[in-house]
Amino acid sequence: MIRTNVAELLSSDNFLHEIIVKGWVRTFRANRFIALNDGSTINNIQCVVDFENTDETILKRITTGAAISVKGTLIESLGKGQSVEIQVSEIEILGDSNPEEYPIQPKKHSLEFLRENAHLRIRTNTFSAVMRVRSALSFAIHKYFTENGFYNFHAPIITGSDAEGAGEMFTVTTLNPENPPKNEDGTIDYSKDFFGKNTNLTVSGQLEAETYAMALGKVYTFGPTFRAENSNTTRHLAEFWMIEPEVAFNNLDDNMDLAEDFIKSVISYILQNCKDDLEFLDNRLTQEEKSKPAAERSEMSLIEKLKFVVENNFIRVSYTEAIDILKNSKPNKKKKFQFLIDEWGADLQSEHERYLVEKHFKSPVILFDYPASIKAFYMRLNDDGKTVRAMDVLFPGIGEIVGGSQREERLDILKQKIKELNIDEKELWWYLDTRKFGTAVHSGFGLGFERLVQFTTGMSNIRDVIPYPRTPQNAEF
Ligand code: 4AD
Ligand code: MG
């Protein structure tokens, strides 16, 4: 007899054959009806137990969370809410779950409580739906790039470079923290360290990806990324996953086209392939929104939002235009923004990004041509001498989801920039080589994977879209 899974059974009309299915009990009611889930779908299958002919000690062990094996026949269901069910002939308890101790009871738990039980929260409908969508998105991303002629490039995780120049890095060392070797001036002597130099966990695979784009043409990375920024927000993690395509001969317009097409493609994929999970998450969000004051409620449901993104063009606006809009906006004039916008050159905070997207344009927005002073060293300088070919894609509810740019391909200008920022040119010798040997226009961007999962699942806290979140003061599990 073949073991089957719940998803297959629920869409089957192969009645009256004996089957075996294994999973975990969600609920058991009236000593008769088991709701069984095995992770293959958000839906449970109802297993009807012949309690008169089942040992009482077995019946007692059918508790929420227990692992069981069910043998029986698939029949058309007469009950409401399901089309098929299993008439159980034999039931085996594989693993008990003591109801007095099991934390995940069939009732509503707060997300905070579930975060503390992150090893068990995946057994709830909400988290299983989120993580199935996360998995589908990951597949859709590899599918998109593979089908569009990109090569997957594995960037190193341990590196000596600070690609973003923000200095928010986790050091990687085998030196004894209590007694590290010192230089004469009292600084740590990293020449004695494992790699013979100061190394850190990567903040971005971009610089290495650029070297590969200069030979393979189109590459992308999809890997873990680490930032030691002390931001305890609903959108920041210390360990997150980033997708970074890099394309030789693409300029900034091509880069914007790629980002837009890519995001639309992966969202279309889950709309087609994650229907049950998205419907569940859509309902969940609608319920959650009801508890908010009317003015803060979203005008669209989750699925409507996803369709809106797929079906509409992202609005492209220069930084300079955006600053004008923000300067003259109501929240700026009424001093409602925490950071008021009074002049060109200001860095945009998430409140400004969200105002543009949610209130002003009511659409995803791509902002481009930012002031050079607020962006990283590698971005291409415009002819005005003060802006760079940067782009950020801004999403409703999220703010920045993508950051990217056309890269500075001119060796002299790049070197000048590195000097101005006091970056050690010697550290970047290999990066500068790409500008010495066959340099070319090229562009790329980074998409924060968890921010995409947040947007597509409607979860408001980034800690709830990655299995085991790493944030300041928290690395449990
Ligand atoms: O804008 P960022 O810093 O850009 C880069 O790292 C470039 N090197 C990318 C490139 O051009 N290849 O980061 C890119 C994206 C952000 O837009 C955001 O979505 C996400 O990465 N991100 C984070 N996500 C979660 N937690 C954090 N701490 C994040 N920092 C950035
Ligand atoms: Mg950014």
Short mmCIF file of C-alpha atoms and ligand atoms in Angstrom, two decimals:
data_model
loop_
_atom_site.label_atom_id
_atom_site.label_comp_id
_atom_site.label_asym_id
_atom_site.label_seq_id
_atom_site.Cartn_x
_atom_site.Cartn_y
_atom_site.Cartn_z
CA MET A 1 0.00 0.00 0.00
CA ILE A 2 1.41 3.37 -0.96
CA ARG A 3 1.73 6.17 1.54
CA THR A 4 0.09 9.28 0.23
CA ASN A 5 -0.17 12.86 1.44
CA VAL A 6 -3.05 15.10 2.43
CA ALA A 7 -2.74 17.43 -0.58
CA GLU A 8 -3.04 14.49 -2.97
CA LEU A 9 -5.96 12.98 -1.11
CA LEU A 10 -7.92 16.22 -0.98
CA SER A 11 -7.78 16.58 -4.74
CA SER A 12 -8.34 12.89 -5.44
CA ASP A 13 -11.49 11.11 -6.55
CA ASN A 14 -9.88 7.71 -6.34
CA PHE A 15 -12.41 6.38 -3.86
CA LEU A 16 -12.67 3.07 -2.05
CA HIS A 17 -8.98 2.15 -2.26
CA GLU A 18 -7.00 1.54 0.87
CA ILE A 19 -4.47 4.25 1.62
CA ILE A 20 -2.01 5.18 4.35
CA VAL A 21 -1.40 8.75 5.40
CA LYS A 22 0.84 10.07 8.17
CA GLY A 23 0.74 13.43 9.85
CA TRP A 24 -0.03 15.39 13.02
CA VAL A 25 -3.35 15.76 14.77
CA ARG A 26 -4.68 19.29 14.69
CA THR A 27 -7.92 18.53 16.54
CA PHE A 28 -9.88 15.50 17.65
CA ARG A 29 -13.54 15.96 18.40
CA ALA A 30 -16.38 13.78 19.63
CA ASN A 31 -13.98 10.81 19.88
CA ARG A 32 -14.61 10.48 16.18
CA PHE A 33 -13.26 13.23 13.91
CA ILE A 34 -9.52 13.81 13.50
CA ALA A 35 -8.34 16.87 11.57
CA LEU A 36 -5.02 15.64 10.20
CA ASN A 37 -2.30 17.85 8.73
CA ASP A 38 0.99 16.75 7.19
CA GLY A 39 2.36 20.05 5.85
CA SER A 40 1.63 19.26 2.21
CA THR A 41 -1.21 21.81 2.22
CA ILE A 42 -2.78 24.27 4.62
CA ASN A 43 -5.93 22.13 4.57
CA ASN A 44 -6.53 19.24 6.94
CA ILE A 45 -8.10 15.96 5.98
CA GLN A 46 -10.89 14.65 8.15
CA CYS A 47 -10.32 11.11 9.38
CA VAL A 48 -13.40 9.41 10.79
CA VAL A 49 -12.60 6.95 13.55
CA ASP A 50 -14.82 3.97 14.27
CA PHE A 51 -14.57 4.61 18.00
CA GLU A 52 -16.70 1.62 19.02
CA ASN A 53 -14.10 -0.69 17.56
CA THR A 54 -11.01 1.25 18.58
CA ASP A 55 -9.09 0.59 21.75
CA GLU A 56 -9.82 3.28 24.34
CA THR A 57 -6.15 3.73 25.21
CA ILE A 58 -5.49 4.59 21.57
CA LEU A 59 -8.39 7.07 21.48
CA LYS A 60 -6.91 8.85 24.52
CA ARG A 61 -3.60 9.26 22.76
CA ILE A 62 -5.11 11.05 19.74
CA THR A 63 -4.30 14.52 21.03
CA THR A 64 -3.39 17.81 19.38
CA GLY A 65 0.19 17.60 18.12
CA ALA A 66 0.50 13.80 18.18
CA ALA A 67 2.06 12.09 15.14
CA ILE A 68 -0.14 9.31 13.76
CA SER A 69 -0.39 6.89 10.91
CA VAL A 70 -3.84 6.29 9.50
CA LYS A 71 -4.90 3.40 7.32
CA GLY A 72 -8.30 3.64 5.68
CA THR A 73 -10.34 4.34 2.58
CA LEU A 74 -11.01 7.64 0.91
CA ILE A 75 -14.72 8.35 0.63
CA GLU A 76 -16.88 11.24 -0.50
CA SER A 77 -17.78 13.29 2.52
CA LEU A 78 -21.33 14.01 3.55
CA GLY A 79 -20.25 16.58 6.11
CA LYS A 80 -19.94 20.28 5.44
CA GLY A 81 -16.59 21.89 4.74
CA GLN A 82 -14.86 19.05 2.95
CA SER A 83 -15.45 17.00 -0.17
CA VAL A 84 -13.56 13.88 0.89
CA GLU A 85 -12.66 12.15 4.14
CA ILE A 86 -10.97 8.99 5.32
CA GLN A 87 -12.90 6.16 6.85
CA VAL A 88 -10.27 4.89 9.28
CA SER A 89 -9.67 1.14 9.57
CA GLU A 90 -6.47 1.24 11.59
CA ILE A 91 -4.70 3.93 13.53
CA GLU A 92 -1.20 3.88 14.94
CA ILE A 93 0.21 6.46 17.35
CA LEU A 94 3.73 7.26 16.15
CA GLY A 95 4.55 9.98 18.67
CA ASP A 96 2.48 11.16 21.62
CA SER A 97 1.98 14.80 22.48
CA ASN A 98 1.07 15.52 26.07
CA PRO A 99 -1.86 17.97 25.94
CA GLU A 100 -0.92 19.37 29.36
CA GLU A 101 2.44 20.51 28.02
CA TYR A 102 2.06 21.11 24.29
CA PRO A 103 2.14 24.91 23.76
CA ILE A 104 0.34 25.00 20.39
CA GLN A 105 -3.30 24.51 21.30
CA PRO A 106 -6.12 24.83 18.77
CA LYS A 107 -6.82 28.46 19.63
CA LYS A 108 -5.46 31.86 18.60
CA HIS A 109 -1.95 32.51 19.90
CA SER A 110 -0.26 35.91 19.76
CA LEU A 111 2.62 36.32 17.29
CA GLU A 112 4.87 37.28 20.21
CA PHE A 113 4.11 34.02 22.01
CA LEU A 114 4.74 32.07 18.82
CA ARG A 115 8.08 33.85 18.26
CA GLU A 116 9.22 32.51 21.61
CA ASN A 117 8.24 29.06 20.37
CA ALA A 118 9.68 29.45 16.89
CA HIS A 119 10.52 25.74 16.77
CA LEU A 120 6.82 24.88 17.09
CA ARG A 121 5.13 27.87 15.44
CA ILE A 122 5.54 26.25 12.03
CA ARG A 123 2.78 23.86 13.18
CA THR A 124 0.22 26.67 12.96
CA ASN A 125 -1.72 27.56 9.82
CA THR A 126 -0.25 31.06 9.67
CA PHE A 127 3.39 30.02 9.80
CA SER A 128 3.03 26.99 7.58
CA ALA A 129 1.35 29.21 4.97
CA VAL A 130 4.08 31.87 5.24
CA MET A 131 6.90 29.34 4.95
CA ARG A 132 5.32 27.52 2.00
CA VAL A 133 4.98 30.87 0.21
CA ARG A 134 8.60 31.66 1.13
CA SER A 135 9.71 28.36 -0.39
CA ALA A 136 7.67 28.96 -3.56
CA LEU A 137 9.14 32.45 -3.94
CA SER A 138 12.64 31.05 -3.62
CA PHE A 139 11.91 28.58 -6.40
CA ALA A 140 10.30 31.28 -8.56
CA ILE A 141 13.40 33.45 -8.19
CA HIS A 142 15.77 30.74 -9.40
CA LYS A 143 13.30 29.89 -12.17
CA TYR A 144 13.08 33.50 -13.34
CA PHE A 145 16.82 34.03 -13.57
CA THR A 146 17.54 30.63 -15.07
CA GLU A 147 14.90 31.14 -17.75
CA ASN A 148 16.31 34.59 -18.52
CA GLY A 149 19.88 33.48 -19.14
CA PHE A 150 21.42 34.32 -15.76
CA TYR A 151 23.99 32.16 -13.99
CA ASN A 152 23.68 31.57 -10.26
CA PHE A 153 26.85 32.84 -8.61
CA HIS A 154 27.74 31.82 -5.05
CA ALA A 155 29.35 34.82 -3.40
CA PRO A 156 31.69 34.18 -0.47
CA ILE A 157 30.15 34.51 2.99
CA ILE A 158 33.45 35.40 4.65
CA THR A 159 35.08 38.42 3.09
CA GLY A 160 37.56 41.19 3.77
CA SER A 161 35.47 43.90 2.15
CA ASP A 162 32.74 46.21 3.37
CA ALA A 163 30.79 46.49 0.13
CA GLU A 164 28.33 49.06 1.42
CA GLY A 165 30.93 51.11 3.28
CA ALA A 166 28.56 51.37 6.21
CA GLY A 167 30.85 49.53 8.64
CA GLU A 168 28.02 47.41 10.02
CA MET A 169 29.90 44.13 9.96
CA PHE A 170 30.30 41.05 12.12
CA THR A 171 33.97 40.20 12.52
CA VAL A 172 35.07 36.64 11.76
CA THR A 173 38.04 35.64 13.87
CA THR A 174 39.69 32.76 15.69
CA LEU A 175 41.77 35.07 17.89
CA ASN A 176 41.27 34.75 21.61
CA PRO A 177 38.99 37.69 22.51
CA GLU A 178 40.50 37.88 25.99
CA ASN A 179 44.07 38.15 24.85
CA PRO A 180 44.42 39.01 21.16
CA PRO A 181 47.88 39.67 19.66
CA LYS A 182 48.54 43.39 19.45
CA ASN A 183 50.45 45.72 17.14
CA GLU A 184 52.85 48.22 18.64
CA ASP A 185 50.18 50.90 18.55
CA GLY A 186 47.83 48.72 20.61
CA THR A 187 45.48 47.72 17.77
CA ILE A 188 44.74 44.05 17.14
CA ASP A 189 47.29 42.28 14.95
CA TYR A 190 45.07 40.51 12.43
CA SER A 191 48.07 39.16 10.56
CA LYS A 192 48.07 36.50 13.28
CA ASP A 193 44.40 35.70 12.67
CA PHE A 194 43.11 32.66 10.75
CA PHE A 195 43.03 34.41 7.38
CA GLY A 196 46.01 36.64 8.09
CA LYS A 197 43.77 39.68 7.81
CA ASN A 198 40.68 41.26 9.25
CA THR A 199 37.61 39.48 7.88
CA ASN A 200 33.86 39.78 8.32
CA LEU A 201 30.57 38.19 7.32
CA THR A 202 29.43 39.61 4.01
CA VAL A 203 27.02 42.57 3.91
CA SER A 204 26.50 42.06 0.15
CA GLY A 205 27.82 39.80 -2.60
CA GLN A 206 27.76 42.64 -5.10
CA LEU A 207 31.44 43.44 -5.52
CA GLU A 208 32.30 39.81 -6.21
CA ALA A 209 29.20 39.46 -8.44
CA GLU A 210 30.46 42.39 -10.52
CA THR A 211 33.68 40.51 -11.30
CA TYR A 212 31.60 37.54 -12.52
CA ALA A 213 29.24 39.69 -14.59
CA MET A 214 32.35 40.95 -16.40
CA ALA A 215 32.84 37.44 -17.82
CA LEU A 216 29.53 35.59 -17.64
CA GLY A 217 27.41 38.57 -18.63
CA LYS A 218 24.39 37.98 -16.42
CA VAL A 219 24.74 36.57 -12.92
CA TYR A 220 22.76 36.57 -9.68
CA THR A 221 23.46 35.71 -6.07
CA PHE A 222 20.88 34.44 -3.59
CA GLY A 223 22.43 34.00 -0.21
CA PRO A 224 22.62 35.00 3.42
CA THR A 225 23.75 38.51 4.26
CA PHE A 226 24.71 39.93 7.62
CA ARG A 227 24.41 43.41 9.06
CA ALA A 228 25.33 44.41 12.56
CA GLU A 229 23.11 47.49 12.46
CA ASN A 230 21.40 48.00 15.76
CA SER A 231 17.97 48.61 14.24
CA ASN A 232 15.18 47.02 16.19
CA THR A 233 12.50 47.61 13.59
CA THR A 234 9.86 45.46 11.93
CA ARG A 235 11.91 45.55 8.69
CA HIS A 236 15.49 44.80 9.79
CA LEU A 237 17.26 41.54 10.53
CA ALA A 238 20.92 40.97 11.43
CA GLU A 239 20.87 37.91 9.14
CA PHE A 240 18.74 38.10 6.01
CA TRP A 241 18.74 36.70 2.48
CA MET A 242 19.44 38.89 -0.49
CA ILE A 243 19.05 38.34 -4.23
CA GLU A 244 21.58 40.34 -6.24
CA PRO A 245 21.53 40.23 -10.04
CA GLU A 246 24.39 41.94 -11.90
CA VAL A 247 24.31 42.51 -15.66
CA ALA A 248 27.08 43.62 -18.01
CA PHE A 249 26.09 46.33 -20.50
CA ASN A 250 22.85 47.23 -18.63
CA ASN A 251 22.32 50.90 -17.81
CA LEU A 252 20.04 52.21 -15.08
CA ASP A 253 16.91 52.08 -17.26
CA ASP A 254 17.60 48.45 -18.10
CA ASN A 255 18.16 47.83 -14.40
CA MET A 256 14.77 49.33 -13.49
CA ASP A 257 13.10 47.25 -16.21
CA LEU A 258 14.75 44.12 -14.85
CA ALA A 259 13.75 44.82 -11.23
CA GLU A 260 10.15 45.48 -12.22
CA ASP A 261 9.82 42.47 -14.50
CA PHE A 262 11.50 40.20 -11.95
CA ILE A 263 9.27 41.23 -9.04
CA LYS A 264 6.13 40.94 -11.16
CA SER A 265 7.15 37.51 -12.37
CA VAL A 266 7.76 35.99 -8.93
CA ILE A 267 4.55 37.47 -7.53
CA SER A 268 2.58 36.07 -10.50
CA TYR A 269 4.14 32.70 -9.76
CA ILE A 270 2.80 32.55 -6.23
CA LEU A 271 -0.60 33.92 -7.27
CA GLN A 272 -0.84 30.90 -9.54
CA ASN A 273 0.82 28.31 -7.32
CA CYS A 274 0.03 29.23 -3.72
CA LYS A 275 -3.71 29.85 -3.95
CA ASP A 276 -4.80 28.10 -0.73
CA ASP A 277 -2.06 29.66 1.37
CA LEU A 278 -2.65 33.14 -0.05
CA GLU A 279 -6.39 32.87 0.54
CA PHE A 280 -5.74 31.94 4.13
CA LEU A 281 -3.27 34.82 4.58
CA ASP A 282 -5.66 37.19 2.84
CA ASN A 283 -8.42 36.33 5.36
CA ARG A 284 -5.99 36.55 8.23
CA LEU A 285 -4.93 40.04 7.21
CA THR A 286 -8.53 41.16 6.71
CA GLN A 287 -9.31 40.06 10.28
CA GLU A 288 -6.23 41.83 11.60
CA GLU A 289 -7.11 45.03 9.74
CA LYS A 290 -10.53 45.09 11.41
CA SER A 291 -8.87 45.78 14.74
CA LYS A 292 -7.18 48.90 13.34
CA PRO A 293 -8.70 52.39 13.26
CA ALA A 294 -10.52 52.95 9.93
CA ALA A 295 -7.98 55.52 8.68
CA GLU A 296 -5.10 53.04 8.96
CA ARG A 297 -6.81 50.16 7.23
CA SER A 298 -5.57 49.10 3.85
CA GLU A 299 -7.93 49.81 0.98
CA MET A 300 -7.03 46.53 -0.71
CA SER A 301 -6.96 42.95 0.48
CA LEU A 302 -3.69 41.02 0.28
CA ILE A 303 -4.51 39.29 -2.99
CA GLU A 304 -5.78 42.56 -4.49
CA LYS A 305 -2.47 44.19 -3.56
CA LEU A 306 -0.47 41.40 -5.20
CA LYS A 307 -2.56 41.66 -8.36
CA PHE A 308 -2.19 45.42 -8.35
CA VAL A 309 1.60 45.11 -8.34
CA VAL A 310 1.57 42.59 -11.17
CA GLU A 311 -0.86 44.55 -13.34
CA ASN A 312 0.38 48.13 -12.98
CA ASN A 313 3.55 49.94 -14.00
CA PHE A 314 5.81 51.03 -11.17
CA ILE A 315 6.01 54.82 -11.11
CA ARG A 316 9.53 56.15 -11.78
CA VAL A 317 10.43 59.41 -10.09
CA SER A 318 13.77 61.15 -9.57
CA TYR A 319 14.97 61.90 -6.05
CA THR A 320 14.78 65.61 -6.85
CA GLU A 321 11.09 65.38 -7.84
CA ALA A 322 10.39 63.28 -4.75
CA ILE A 323 11.96 65.89 -2.48
CA ASP A 324 9.69 68.55 -3.99
CA ILE A 325 6.63 66.38 -3.38
CA LEU A 326 7.70 65.67 0.20
CA LYS A 327 8.60 69.29 0.97
CA ASN A 328 5.12 70.40 -0.02
CA SER A 329 3.32 67.45 1.55
CA LYS A 330 0.80 67.87 4.36
CA PRO A 331 2.71 65.83 6.96
CA ASN A 332 5.83 67.90 6.27
CA LYS A 333 4.01 71.23 6.50
CA LYS A 334 2.13 70.17 9.61
CA LYS A 335 5.37 68.81 11.09
CA LYS A 336 3.92 65.31 11.32
CA PHE A 337 7.06 63.61 9.94
CA GLN A 338 9.59 62.69 12.58
CA PHE A 339 12.31 63.86 10.18
CA LEU A 340 11.20 67.02 8.38
CA ILE A 341 12.32 67.51 4.80
CA ASP A 342 13.65 71.00 4.31
CA GLU A 343 16.32 70.69 1.70
CA TRP A 344 17.70 68.71 -1.21
CA GLY A 345 20.25 66.17 -0.03
CA ALA A 346 18.26 64.81 2.92
CA ASP A 347 18.31 61.05 3.29
CA LEU A 348 14.83 59.58 2.97
CA GLN A 349 13.45 57.76 5.99
CA SER A 350 10.91 54.99 5.79
CA GLU A 351 8.12 57.45 6.77
CA HIS A 352 8.90 59.48 3.60
CA GLU A 353 9.14 56.41 1.39
CA ARG A 354 5.83 55.17 2.67
CA TYR A 355 4.18 58.56 2.22
CA LEU A 356 5.22 58.59 -1.45
CA VAL A 357 4.03 55.05 -2.08
CA GLU A 358 0.94 54.81 0.11
CA LYS A 359 -0.45 58.34 0.10
CA HIS A 360 0.90 60.24 -2.89
CA PHE A 361 1.32 57.77 -5.74
CA LYS A 362 -0.65 54.82 -4.33
CA SER A 363 1.60 52.52 -6.34
CA PRO A 364 5.04 50.93 -6.16
CA VAL A 365 7.61 53.62 -6.94
CA ILE A 366 11.17 53.53 -8.27
CA LEU A 367 13.19 56.50 -7.06
CA PHE A 368 16.38 57.22 -8.97
CA ASP A 369 19.30 59.65 -9.22
CA TYR A 370 20.00 60.15 -5.52
CA PRO A 371 22.56 62.58 -4.09
CA ALA A 372 26.01 61.00 -4.23
CA SER A 373 26.60 61.91 -0.60
CA ILE A 374 23.98 59.49 0.77
CA LYS A 375 24.87 56.50 -1.41
CA ALA A 376 27.67 53.92 -1.64
CA PHE A 377 31.04 54.53 -3.36
CA TYR A 378 30.46 52.29 -6.38
CA MET A 379 27.52 54.11 -7.95
CA ARG A 380 27.98 55.91 -11.27
CA LEU A 381 28.31 59.66 -11.05
CA ASN A 382 25.89 61.66 -13.23
CA ASP A 383 27.09 64.56 -15.40
CA ASP A 384 25.68 67.03 -12.85
CA GLY A 385 28.53 65.94 -10.57
CA LYS A 386 26.26 65.65 -7.53
CA THR A 387 23.83 62.78 -8.16
CA VAL A 388 24.49 59.11 -8.81
CA ARG A 389 22.68 56.50 -10.90
CA ALA A 390 21.05 54.87 -7.90
CA MET A 391 17.59 53.37 -7.72
CA ASP A 392 15.42 52.20 -4.84
CA VAL A 393 12.17 50.33 -5.36
CA LEU A 394 9.62 51.33 -2.72
CA PHE A 395 6.63 49.19 -1.78
CA PRO A 396 3.47 49.87 0.21
CA GLY A 397 3.72 48.76 3.83
CA ILE A 398 7.42 47.97 3.39
CA GLY A 399 9.25 51.02 2.09
CA GLU A 400 12.54 50.06 0.40
CA ILE A 401 12.42 46.54 -1.00
CA VAL A 402 15.18 46.91 -3.61
CA GLY A 403 18.35 49.01 -3.68
CA GLY A 404 20.54 49.12 -6.77
CA SER A 405 22.49 51.21 -9.23
CA GLN A 406 24.43 51.56 -12.43
CA ARG A 407 28.04 51.04 -11.34
CA GLU A 408 30.90 53.50 -11.82
CA GLU A 409 32.83 51.85 -14.65
CA ARG A 410 35.40 54.67 -15.14
CA LEU A 411 38.60 53.84 -13.29
CA ASP A 412 39.75 57.40 -12.62
CA ILE A 413 36.42 58.56 -11.22
CA LEU A 414 36.05 55.43 -9.11
CA LYS A 415 39.55 55.85 -7.67
CA GLN A 416 38.84 59.49 -6.88
CA LYS A 417 35.67 58.47 -5.01
CA ILE A 418 37.49 55.79 -3.04
CA LYS A 419 40.07 58.36 -2.03
CA GLU A 420 37.45 60.88 -0.92
CA LEU A 421 35.82 58.27 1.30
CA ASN A 422 39.15 57.19 2.83
CA ILE A 423 38.69 53.62 1.67
CA ASP A 424 41.97 51.72 1.39
CA GLU A 425 42.50 51.32 -2.37
CA LYS A 426 44.81 48.36 -1.83
CA GLU A 427 41.95 46.36 -0.28
CA LEU A 428 39.96 46.77 -3.51
CA TRP A 429 42.76 46.00 -6.00
CA TRP A 430 40.80 43.11 -7.50
CA TYR A 431 37.63 45.19 -7.83
CA LEU A 432 39.55 47.97 -9.56
CA ASP A 433 41.03 45.42 -11.99
CA THR A 434 37.56 45.02 -13.54
CA ARG A 435 37.81 48.71 -14.50
CA LYS A 436 41.31 48.26 -15.89
CA PHE A 437 40.67 45.24 -18.07
CA GLY A 438 37.69 45.46 -20.39
CA THR A 439 35.56 47.76 -18.29
CA ALA A 440 31.97 48.25 -19.41
CA VAL A 441 28.71 49.81 -18.33
CA HIS A 442 26.98 47.47 -15.90
CA SER A 443 24.21 47.52 -13.33
CA GLY A 444 22.57 45.46 -10.63
CA PHE A 445 20.45 45.56 -7.53
CA GLY A 446 19.72 43.79 -4.26
CA LEU A 447 16.27 42.58 -3.26
CA GLY A 448 15.72 41.85 0.43
CA PHE A 449 14.11 38.42 0.34
CA GLU A 450 12.36 38.74 3.71
CA ARG A 451 10.88 42.10 2.71
CA LEU A 452 9.44 40.40 -0.37
CA VAL A 453 8.03 37.60 1.80
CA GLN A 454 6.57 40.24 4.13
CA PHE A 455 4.85 42.00 1.27
CA THR A 456 3.47 38.84 -0.29
CA THR A 457 2.20 37.28 2.95
CA GLY A 458 0.98 40.47 4.64
CA MET A 459 2.99 39.76 7.80
CA SER A 460 3.79 43.04 9.50
CA ASN A 461 6.94 41.94 11.36
CA ILE A 462 10.01 40.67 9.48
CA ARG A 463 10.70 38.29 12.39
CA ASP A 464 7.66 36.31 11.27
CA VAL A 465 8.80 35.55 7.73
CA ILE A 466 12.18 33.90 8.43
CA PRO A 467 12.34 30.61 10.35
CA TYR A 468 14.74 31.71 13.09
CA PRO A 469 15.20 35.49 13.14
CA ARG A 470 18.49 37.01 14.26
CA THR A 471 18.03 40.48 15.74
CA PRO A 472 19.86 42.50 18.42
CA GLN A 473 19.89 40.51 21.68
CA ASN A 474 18.27 37.52 20.04
CA ALA A 475 19.84 34.40 18.50
CA GLU A 476 17.76 31.67 20.16
CA PHE A 477 17.32 28.35 18.35
O1 4AD B 1 20.13 48.78 -0.28
P1 4AD B 1 21.10 47.71 0.13
O2 4AD B 1 21.98 48.00 1.28
O3 4AD B 1 21.94 47.42 -1.19
C1 4AD B 1 23.03 46.60 -1.30
O4 4AD B 1 23.48 45.89 -0.43
C2 4AD B 1 23.59 46.57 -2.69
N1 4AD B 1 24.95 46.04 -2.62
C3 4AD B 1 22.71 45.73 -3.57
C4 4AD B 1 23.19 45.64 -4.97
O5 4AD B 1 23.15 46.64 -5.68
N2 4AD B 1 23.64 44.48 -5.42
O6 4AD B 1 20.32 46.36 0.41
C5 4AD B 1 19.49 45.80 -0.58
C6 4AD B 1 18.17 45.36 0.01
C7 4AD B 1 17.35 46.48 0.65
O7 4AD B 1 16.62 47.17 -0.32
C8 4AD B 1 16.45 45.71 1.59
O8 4AD B 1 15.35 45.15 0.90
C9 4AD B 1 17.36 44.58 2.04
O9 4AD B 1 18.38 44.44 1.08
N3 4AD B 1 17.96 44.85 3.36
C10 4AD B 1 17.56 44.26 4.50
N4 4AD B 1 16.60 43.36 4.76
C11 4AD B 1 16.43 42.95 6.04
N5 4AD B 1 17.22 43.38 7.07
C12 4AD B 1 18.20 44.29 6.87
N6 4AD B 1 18.96 44.68 7.88
C13 4AD B 1 18.41 44.77 5.53
N7 4AD B 1 19.28 45.64 4.97
C14 4AD B 1 18.99 45.66 3.66
MG MG B 2 19.49 50.60 0.33
#
